Amino acid sequence: MSEGEETNPIVPLSANARRVLGVLVEKAKTTPDNYPMTVAALISGCNQKSNRSPQMSLDENDVLLALDELREHGAAREIQGSGRVNKFRHAAYDWLNLDNPQAAVFTELLLRGPQTQGELRTRASRMYNLADLNAVKSVLDSLIEKDLVEALSPPGRGQTFAHKLYPHEERQYLEARVEKQSAKSSAVPAEQKDAIDQLISRLDAVTSRIDELEERIKQLES
């Protein structure tokens, strides 16, 4: 961290607030015509079936409480929308001191939980083009330096990274889950791991395309 650089202290967020913040940043990048977002649009974005882990089923009250939490920390803002519907926008760039590639990677960690460099490259590239794994590593290193991201497993193939906005109890659960997954994958041959990685990449590309088509349909119907 450079001398004199101002950073905000890490504030753990609830699962609902993390999901809402991730959706706000994602949609600002992928569907700017529908941003800032109404509460109804946020509910749809939080509960969509693709590009989300875990799956959620948030209602209006859940989203409003999450927005209150985010606004309390300065991570989101309410603005006057057209007509009588208020809309919301994120303030993640200022709150967490992020640039565009950092925001793309961090958002994927918010929306999908812990991931490897390869998974992050595939998924975050829909918001910012990451040329190769070295580009992802550079972004992750910068986020680690800001104390926003950490590695959950040792260096090497399949190393997993997570953001640091988890409350303590969730963080402990994640560590246990990653250790269990690592133990299982260690017995899988390298060729099979490559095939699995390729399949995940193809599925991610398909689900991203489905999301784009769903957004276009919503625009046409509105």
mmCIF file of N, CA, C and O in Angstrom, residues 122 195 197-207:
data_model
loop_
_atom_site.group_PDB
_atom_site.id
_atom_site.type_symbol
_atom_site.label_atom_id
_atom_site.label_comp_id
_atom_site.label_asym_id
_atom_site.label_seq_id
_atom_site.Cartn_x
_atom_site.Cartn_y
_atom_site.Cartn_z
ATOM 1 N N THR A 122 -12.554 -16.111 -16.267
ATOM 2 C CA THR A 122 -13.708 -16.380 -17.128
ATOM 3 C C THR A 122 -14.896 -15.501 -16.758
ATOM 4 O O THR A 122 -15.539 -14.898 -17.625
ATOM 5 N N ALA A 195 -10.508 -31.077 -17.913
ATOM 6 C CA ALA A 195 -11.809 -31.244 -18.561
ATOM 7 C C ALA A 195 -12.904 -30.541 -17.760
ATOM 8 O O ALA A 195 -13.796 -29.902 -18.331
ATOM 9 N N ASP A 197 -12.460 -27.954 -15.741
ATOM 10 C CA ASP A 197 -12.265 -26.508 -15.889
ATOM 11 C C ASP A 197 -12.838 -26.011 -17.213
ATOM 12 O O ASP A 197 -13.471 -24.949 -17.276
ATOM 13 N N GLN A 198 -12.617 -26.763 -18.284
ATOM 14 C CA GLN A 198 -13.130 -26.367 -19.590
ATOM 15 C C GLN A 198 -14.661 -26.386 -19.612
ATOM 16 O O GLN A 198 -15.299 -25.497 -20.184
ATOM 17 N N LEU A 199 -15.245 -27.388 -18.965
ATOM 18 C CA LEU A 199 -16.698 -27.477 -18.906
ATOM 19 C C LEU A 199 -17.283 -26.301 -18.128
ATOM 20 O O LEU A 199 -18.277 -25.696 -18.552
ATOM 21 N N ILE A 200 -16.660 -25.959 -17.006
ATOM 22 C CA ILE A 200 -17.130 -24.821 -16.215
ATOM 23 C C ILE A 200 -17.058 -23.536 -17.030
ATOM 24 O O ILE A 200 -17.974 -22.706 -16.998
ATOM 25 N N SER A 201 -15.974 -23.364 -17.786
ATOM 26 C CA SER A 201 -15.826 -22.165 -18.615
ATOM 27 C C SER A 201 -16.942 -22.066 -19.650
ATOM 28 O O SER A 201 -17.510 -21.000 -19.881
ATOM 29 N N ARG A 202 -17.257 -23.213 -20.292
ATOM 30 C CA ARG A 202 -18.317 -23.201 -21.299
ATOM 31 C C ARG A 202 -19.673 -22.907 -20.664
ATOM 32 O O ARG A 202 -20.474 -22.146 -21.203
ATOM 33 N N LEU A 203 -19.937 -23.497 -19.506
ATOM 34 C CA LEU A 203 -21.202 -23.249 -18.816
ATOM 35 C C LEU A 203 -21.323 -21.793 -18.388
ATOM 36 O O LEU A 203 -22.403 -21.193 -18.481
ATOM 37 N N ASP A 204 -20.224 -21.214 -17.934
ATOM 38 C CA ASP A 204 -20.253 -19.803 -17.548
ATOM 39 C C ASP A 204 -20.563 -18.909 -18.748
ATOM 40 O O ASP A 204 -21.309 -17.938 -18.643
ATOM 41 N N ALA A 205 -19.978 -19.236 -19.893
ATOM 42 C CA ALA A 205 -20.232 -18.439 -21.090
ATOM 43 C C ALA A 205 -21.700 -18.538 -21.496
ATOM 44 O O ALA A 205 -22.322 -17.539 -21.880
ATOM 45 N N VAL A 206 -22.277 -19.741 -21.406
ATOM 46 C CA VAL A 206 -23.681 -19.929 -21.762
ATOM 47 C C VAL A 206 -24.598 -19.172 -20.801
ATOM 48 O O VAL A 206 -25.526 -18.481 -21.226
ATOM 49 N N THR A 207 -24.331 -19.269 -19.497
ATOM 50 C CA THR A 207 -25.204 -18.594 -18.530
ATOM 51 C C THR A 207 -25.101 -17.079 -18.650
ATOM 52 O O THR A 207 -26.094 -16.370 -18.470
#
